[in-house]
Structures are given as structure tokens and as C-alpha cells.
PDB file of C-alpha atoms in Angstrom:
ATOM      1  CA  UNK A   1      92.098 101.656  89.244  1.00 34.00           C
ATOM      2  CA  UNK A   2      92.579 102.209  92.942  1.00 34.00           C
ATOM      3  CA  UNK A   3      89.477 103.992  94.238  1.00 34.00           C
ATOM      4  CA  UNK A   4      91.423 105.724  96.963  1.00 33.00           C
ATOM      5  CA  UNK A   5      93.764 107.636  94.573  1.00 35.00           C
ATOM      6  CA  UNK A   6      90.813 109.435  92.637  1.00 37.00           C
ATOM      7  CA  UNK A   7      89.847 112.212  94.845  1.00 39.00           C
ATOM      8  CA  UNK A   8      86.488 113.834  94.222  1.00 45.00           C
ATOM      9  CA  UNK A   9      88.004 117.072  95.338  1.00 42.00           C
ATOM     10  CA  UNK A  10      91.028 116.916  92.985  1.00 40.00           C
ATOM     11  CA  UNK A  11      88.808 115.914  90.006  1.00 34.00           C
ATOM     12  CA  UNK A  12      86.066 118.384  90.897  1.00 28.00           C
ATOM     13  CA  UNK A  13      83.448 115.991  89.724  1.00 30.00           C
ATOM     14  CA  UNK A  14      80.881 113.974  91.327  1.00 30.00           C
ATOM     15  CA  UNK A  15      81.197 110.316  90.619  1.00 32.00           C
ATOM     16  CA  UNK A  16      77.821 108.954  89.403  1.00 29.00           C
ATOM     17  CA  UNK A  17      76.005 106.557  91.850  1.00 33.00           C
ATOM     18  CA  UNK A  18      78.287 107.347  94.866  1.00 38.00           C
ATOM     19  CA  UNK A  19      75.953 107.616  97.879  1.00 42.00           C
ATOM     20  CA  UNK A  20      77.847 110.629  98.827  1.00 42.00           C
ATOM     21  CA  UNK A  21      76.615 112.582  95.901  1.00 46.00           C
ATOM     22  CA  UNK A  22      73.247 113.382  94.333  1.00 43.00           C
ATOM     23  CA  UNK A  23      74.021 111.634  90.976  1.00 46.00           C
ATOM     24  CA  UNK A  24      73.485 108.045  89.892  1.00 41.00           C
ATOM     25  CA  UNK A  25      75.983 105.538  88.456  1.00 42.00           C
ATOM     26  CA  UNK A  26      79.164 103.424  89.578  1.00 45.00           C
ATOM     27  CA  UNK A  27      80.021 103.633  93.189  1.00 51.00           C
ATOM     28  CA  UNK A  28      83.421 104.851  94.548  1.00 70.00           C
ATOM     29  CA  UNK A  29      84.476 104.473  98.065  1.00 87.00           C
ATOM     30  CA  UNK A  30      85.925 107.390 100.012  1.00 94.00           C
ATOM     31  CA  UNK A  31      88.941 107.074 102.267  1.00 96.00           C
ATOM     32  CA  UNK A  32      89.251 109.412 105.149  1.00 97.00           C
ATOM     33  CA  UNK A  33      91.963 109.801 107.707  1.00 98.00           C
ATOM     34  CA  UNK A  34      90.971 111.002 111.247  1.00 98.00           C
ATOM     35  CA  UNK A  35      93.745 112.176 113.554  1.00 98.00           C
ATOM     36  CA  UNK A  36      92.137 112.209 116.916  1.00 98.00           C
ATOM     37  CA  UNK A  37      93.409 111.217 120.317  1.00 97.00           C
ATOM     38  CA  UNK A  38      90.142 111.553 122.281  1.00 97.00           C
ATOM     39  CA  UNK A  39      88.105 108.176 122.016  1.00 97.00           C
ATOM     40  CA  UNK A  40      84.849 110.003 122.732  1.00 95.00           C
ATOM     41  CA  UNK A  41      85.380 112.456 119.904  1.00 96.00           C
ATOM     42  CA  UNK A  42      86.486 109.605 117.604  1.00 97.00           C
ATOM     43  CA  UNK A  43      83.248 107.822 118.258  1.00 96.00           C
ATOM     44  CA  UNK A  44      81.152 111.004 117.417  1.00 96.00           C
ATOM     45  CA  UNK A  45      83.240 111.789 114.258  1.00 97.00           C
ATOM     46  CA  UNK A  46      82.748 108.033 113.141  1.00 96.00           C
ATOM     47  CA  UNK A  47      78.979 108.531 113.526  1.00 95.00           C
ATOM     48  CA  UNK A  48      79.134 111.744 111.562  1.00 95.00           C
ATOM     49  CA  UNK A  49      81.015 110.096 108.747  1.00 96.00           C
ATOM     50  CA  UNK A  50      78.877 106.945 108.781  1.00 95.00           C
ATOM     51  CA  UNK A  51      75.705 108.781 108.500  1.00 95.00           C
ATOM     52  CA  UNK A  52      76.733 111.001 105.588  1.00 95.00           C
ATOM     53  CA  UNK A  53      79.126 108.496 103.846  1.00 96.00           C
ATOM     54  CA  UNK A  54      78.021 105.008 104.842  1.00 95.00           C
ATOM     55  CA  UNK A  55      80.491 103.418 102.419  1.00 94.00           C
ATOM     56  CA  UNK A  56      83.542 105.447 103.460  1.00 96.00           C
ATOM     57  CA  UNK A  57      86.561 103.936 104.908  1.00 95.00           C
ATOM     58  CA  UNK A  58      87.778 105.863 107.976  1.00 96.00           C
ATOM     59  CA  UNK A  59      91.427 105.320 109.159  1.00 95.00           C
ATOM     60  CA  UNK A  60      92.412 106.640 112.522  1.00 97.00           C
ATOM     61  CA  UNK A  61      95.709 107.856 113.735  1.00 97.00           C
ATOM     62  CA  UNK A  62      95.634 108.199 117.500  1.00 97.00           C
ATOM     63  CA  UNK A  63      98.227 111.004 117.996  1.00 97.00           C
ATOM     64  CA  UNK A  64     100.662 113.388 116.121  1.00 97.00           C
ATOM     65  CA  UNK A  65     103.446 111.006 116.083  1.00 97.00           C
ATOM     66  CA  UNK A  66     101.545 108.263 114.564  1.00 97.00           C
ATOM     67  CA  UNK A  67     100.279 110.570 111.917  1.00 97.00           C
ATOM     68  CA  UNK A  68     103.754 111.658 111.152  1.00 97.00           C
ATOM     69  CA  UNK A  69     104.871 107.984 110.734  1.00 95.00           C
ATOM     70  CA  UNK A  70     101.940 107.505 108.407  1.00 95.00           C
ATOM     71  CA  UNK A  71     102.945 110.487 106.368  1.00 95.00           C
ATOM     72  CA  UNK A  72     106.454 109.074 106.178  1.00 92.00           C
ATOM     73  CA  UNK A  73     105.126 105.694 104.916  1.00 91.00           C
ATOM     74  CA  UNK A  74     102.958 107.343 102.239  1.00 91.00           C
ATOM     75  CA  UNK A  75     105.960 109.397 101.065  1.00 87.00           C
ATOM     76  CA  UNK A  76     108.309 106.215 100.915  1.00 85.00           C
ATOM     77  CA  UNK A  77     105.980 103.488  99.813  1.00 81.00           C
ATOM     78  CA  UNK A  78     103.020 103.031  97.561  1.00 78.00           C
ATOM     79  CA  UNK A  79      99.897 103.332  99.734  1.00 76.00           C
ATOM     80  CA  UNK A  80      96.484 104.782  99.006  1.00 81.00           C
ATOM     81  CA  UNK A  81      96.160 108.534  99.508  1.00 91.00           C
ATOM     82  CA  UNK A  82      92.951 109.585 101.364  1.00 95.00           C
ATOM     83  CA  UNK A  83      90.259 111.816  99.847  1.00 96.00           C
ATOM     84  CA  UNK A  84      90.278 113.932 102.983  1.00 97.00           C
ATOM     85  CA  UNK A  85      92.055 114.385 106.256  1.00 98.00           C
ATOM     86  CA  UNK A  86      90.246 115.272 109.434  1.00 98.00           C
ATOM     87  CA  UNK A  87      92.755 116.794 111.836  1.00 98.00           C
ATOM     88  CA  UNK A  88      92.439 117.679 115.568  1.00 98.00           C
ATOM     89  CA  UNK A  89      94.793 120.345 116.603  1.00 97.00           C
ATOM     90  CA  UNK A  90      95.231 119.443 120.393  1.00 95.00           C
ATOM     91  CA  UNK A  91      97.274 116.183 119.892  1.00 97.00           C
ATOM     92  CA  UNK A  92      99.905 114.561 121.965  1.00 96.00           C
ATOM     93  CA  UNK A  93     103.725 114.300 120.775  1.00 92.00           C
ATOM     94  CA  UNK A  94     103.074 116.502 117.740  1.00 97.00           C
ATOM     95  CA  UNK A  95     100.440 119.175 117.551  1.00 97.00           C
ATOM     96  CA  UNK A  96      97.827 119.194 114.683  1.00 97.00           C
ATOM     97  CA  UNK A  97      99.510 122.442 113.479  1.00 97.00           C
ATOM     98  CA  UNK A  98     102.873 120.664 113.125  1.00 97.00           C
ATOM     99  CA  UNK A  99     101.100 117.717 111.275  1.00 98.00           C
ATOM    100  CA  UNK A 100      99.361 120.324 108.920  1.00 97.00           C
ATOM    101  CA  UNK A 101     102.661 122.022 108.378  1.00 96.00           C
ATOM    102  CA  UNK A 102     104.312 118.806 107.314  1.00 96.00           C
ATOM    103  CA  UNK A 103     101.384 117.941 105.044  1.00 96.00           C
ATOM    104  CA  UNK A 104     101.565 121.415 103.447  1.00 94.00           C
ATOM    105  CA  UNK A 105     105.185 120.995 102.745  1.00 94.00           C
ATOM    106  CA  UNK A 106     104.899 117.717 100.705  1.00 93.00           C
ATOM    107  CA  UNK A 107     103.816 117.759  97.046  1.00 91.00           C
ATOM    108  CA  UNK A 108     101.967 114.530  97.352  1.00 91.00           C
ATOM    109  CA  UNK A 109      99.537 115.915  99.816  1.00 93.00           C
ATOM    110  CA  UNK A 110      98.878 119.248  97.982  1.00 91.00           C
ATOM    111  CA  UNK A 111      95.440 118.223  96.488  1.00 91.00           C
ATOM    112  CA  UNK A 112      94.159 116.562  99.589  1.00 96.00           C
ATOM    113  CA  UNK A 113      91.976 118.754 101.652  1.00 97.00           C
ATOM    114  CA  UNK A 114      92.365 118.931 105.425  1.00 98.00           C
ATOM    115  CA  UNK A 115      89.430 119.695 107.828  1.00 98.00           C
ATOM    116  CA  UNK A 116      90.430 121.018 111.167  1.00 98.00           C
ATOM    117  CA  UNK A 117      88.156 119.385 113.765  1.00 98.00           C
ATOM    118  CA  UNK A 118      89.093 120.966 117.163  1.00 97.00           C
ATOM    119  CA  UNK A 119      87.752 122.206 120.381  1.00 95.00           C
ATOM    120  CA  UNK A 120      89.968 125.328 120.017  1.00 94.00           C
ATOM    121  CA  UNK A 121      88.292 128.604 119.068  1.00 93.00           C
ATOM    122  CA  UNK A 122      91.521 130.704 119.386  1.00 95.00           C
ATOM    123  CA  UNK A 123      91.881 133.157 116.570  1.00 96.00           C
ATOM    124  CA  UNK A 124      95.615 132.353 116.312  1.00 96.00           C
ATOM    125  CA  UNK A 125      94.621 128.668 115.564  1.00 96.00           C
ATOM    126  CA  UNK A 126      92.399 129.646 112.869  1.00 96.00           C
ATOM    127  CA  UNK A 127      94.861 131.963 111.375  1.00 96.00           C
ATOM    128  CA  UNK A 128      97.708 129.543 111.538  1.00 96.00           C
ATOM    129  CA  UNK A 129      95.781 126.583 110.031  1.00 96.00           C
ATOM    130  CA  UNK A 130      94.307 128.846 107.121  1.00 96.00           C
ATOM    131  CA  UNK A 131      97.868 129.970 106.348  1.00 95.00           C
ATOM    132  CA  UNK A 132      98.862 126.247 106.217  1.00 95.00           C
ATOM    133  CA  UNK A 133      96.110 125.478 103.841  1.00 95.00           C
ATOM    134  CA  UNK A 134      93.465 123.946 105.849  1.00 97.00           C
ATOM    135  CA  UNK A 135      90.294 123.752 103.814  1.00 96.00           C
ATOM    136  CA  UNK A 136      87.851 124.304 106.750  1.00 97.00           C
ATOM    137  CA  UNK A 137      87.940 125.015 110.432  1.00 98.00           C
ATOM    138  CA  UNK A 138      85.277 123.094 112.408  1.00 97.00           C
ATOM    139  CA  UNK A 139      84.961 123.808 116.023  1.00 97.00           C
ATOM    140  CA  UNK A 140      83.751 120.744 117.949  1.00 96.00           C
ATOM    141  CA  UNK A 141      80.383 121.687 119.504  1.00 95.00           C
ATOM    142  CA  UNK A 142      79.178 120.388 122.827  1.00 92.00           C
ATOM    143  CA  UNK A 143      75.780 119.373 121.224  1.00 93.00           C
ATOM    144  CA  UNK A 144      75.691 115.951 119.414  1.00 92.00           C
ATOM    145  CA  UNK A 145      73.255 117.079 116.796  1.00 92.00           C
ATOM    146  CA  UNK A 146      75.482 120.127 116.076  1.00 94.00           C
ATOM    147  CA  UNK A 147      78.391 117.727 115.746  1.00 94.00           C
ATOM    148  CA  UNK A 148      76.658 115.791 113.080  1.00 92.00           C
ATOM    149  CA  UNK A 149      76.761 118.769 110.747  1.00 95.00           C
ATOM    150  CA  UNK A 150      80.503 117.752 110.277  1.00 97.00           C
ATOM    151  CA  UNK A 151      79.273 115.287 107.589  1.00 95.00           C
ATOM    152  CA  UNK A 152      77.899 118.163 105.666  1.00 95.00           C
ATOM    153  CA  UNK A 153      81.148 120.228 106.026  1.00 96.00           C
ATOM    154  CA  UNK A 154      83.201 117.221 104.727  1.00 97.00           C
ATOM    155  CA  UNK A 155      80.679 116.859 101.822  1.00 95.00           C
ATOM    156  CA  UNK A 156      81.101 120.551 100.912  1.00 95.00           C
ATOM    157  CA  UNK A 157      84.949 120.163 100.846  1.00 96.00           C
ATOM    158  CA  UNK A 158      84.838 117.024  98.708  1.00 94.00           C
ATOM    159  CA  UNK A 159      82.187 118.249  96.414  1.00 91.00           C
ATOM    160  CA  UNK A 160      82.173 121.904  96.246  1.00 87.00           C
ATOM    161  CA  UNK A 161      80.250 122.292  93.002  1.00 78.00           C
ATOM    162  CA  UNK A 162      77.424 120.051  94.365  1.00 65.00           C
ATOM    163  CA  UNK A 163      77.196 121.882  97.496  1.00 53.00           C
ATOM    164  CA  UNK A 164      77.113 125.288  95.956  1.00 51.00           C
ATOM    165  CA  UNK A 165      74.525 124.303  93.573  1.00 48.00           C
ATOM    166  CA  UNK A 166      72.409 122.858  96.368  1.00 50.00           C
ATOM    167  CA  UNK A 167      72.512 126.278  98.140  1.00 48.00           C
ATOM    168  CA  UNK A 168      71.275 128.208  95.102  1.00 41.00           C
TER     169      UNK A 168
END
């Protein structure tokens, strides 16, 4: 079994023993794709992911064009699907909104949650990304400690039943 094809979000279960969930049992590695052109933001996001998901694999696409080529590759060849996509909106060559629109149009990506990670707080961006199926809109904060909350946001997207029960 390819561990990248079994998305916790799609199965709605927490795999036992995954360091990313509160249960015990066999471990499953998460695969995340980050689409980010800013090296400083990439570094902070890597920290967020590593702190909350120490065993996760994080692949980075540096701009919208590279992400579009990655999508083409996934569509035409066998390649592991990620469990979640972290997408900046302000990208060169193709915008994050264009990337999200493309992802939304392809059946293969329908079950993969997309977390918008952007500096934009424009209501039009929030509306457009919600319309295109983004799971969450996370505005990049200026404070590093606030930025680290992204790990919990990703966890709540991947494991909604665990996150909801933890809040009760």
C-alpha cells in the first residue's frame, strides 16, 4: 500500500500510532505539497509542519507554473497524491487562485484539502477561494508564534473528527 494515497481526510479516520493523531498503532507518513515562492515563508511553514507533523514529507513547488506542471504530471502519470496542499495566492506565473481553479476542476484532486496560506486579507480572495473549494483560509501573521498555529489548522483539516472532539 502506498502511504501517500490513503488520505486521513478522505477516510475520515485517524490512523493508529501516527504521531499526528492522538491514537496508538501503525504509523503512516503524511505527504504535503507547499506552493510558496517566498523563501522566508517557506522556512517558517517548514517549521510549522515539522513541529506538528515530524514525520511528514513536504514537497515544495516554488511558483504557480511549477505547480501547474506538477498537476499535469499527477494527471498523466502514476505519482503519489498528497494528503493536503498548502497554497499561497500571490505566486508568479500563475496565481494561487488559478492553481486552485485547476485543482478544483480535476476529479483526481477532489478529495484533497487545500489550505490557503497567504498574506492577503482581501475579502474578494476569501470569497473566491471558498467558492473554489479551499478548506481553510490562513492569513500569514507577522508574529512567528502565531504562524506556528498553521500546524493546528492543518491538523484540523486532516483530522476533523479528532479536532472537533478535542474542542468539546
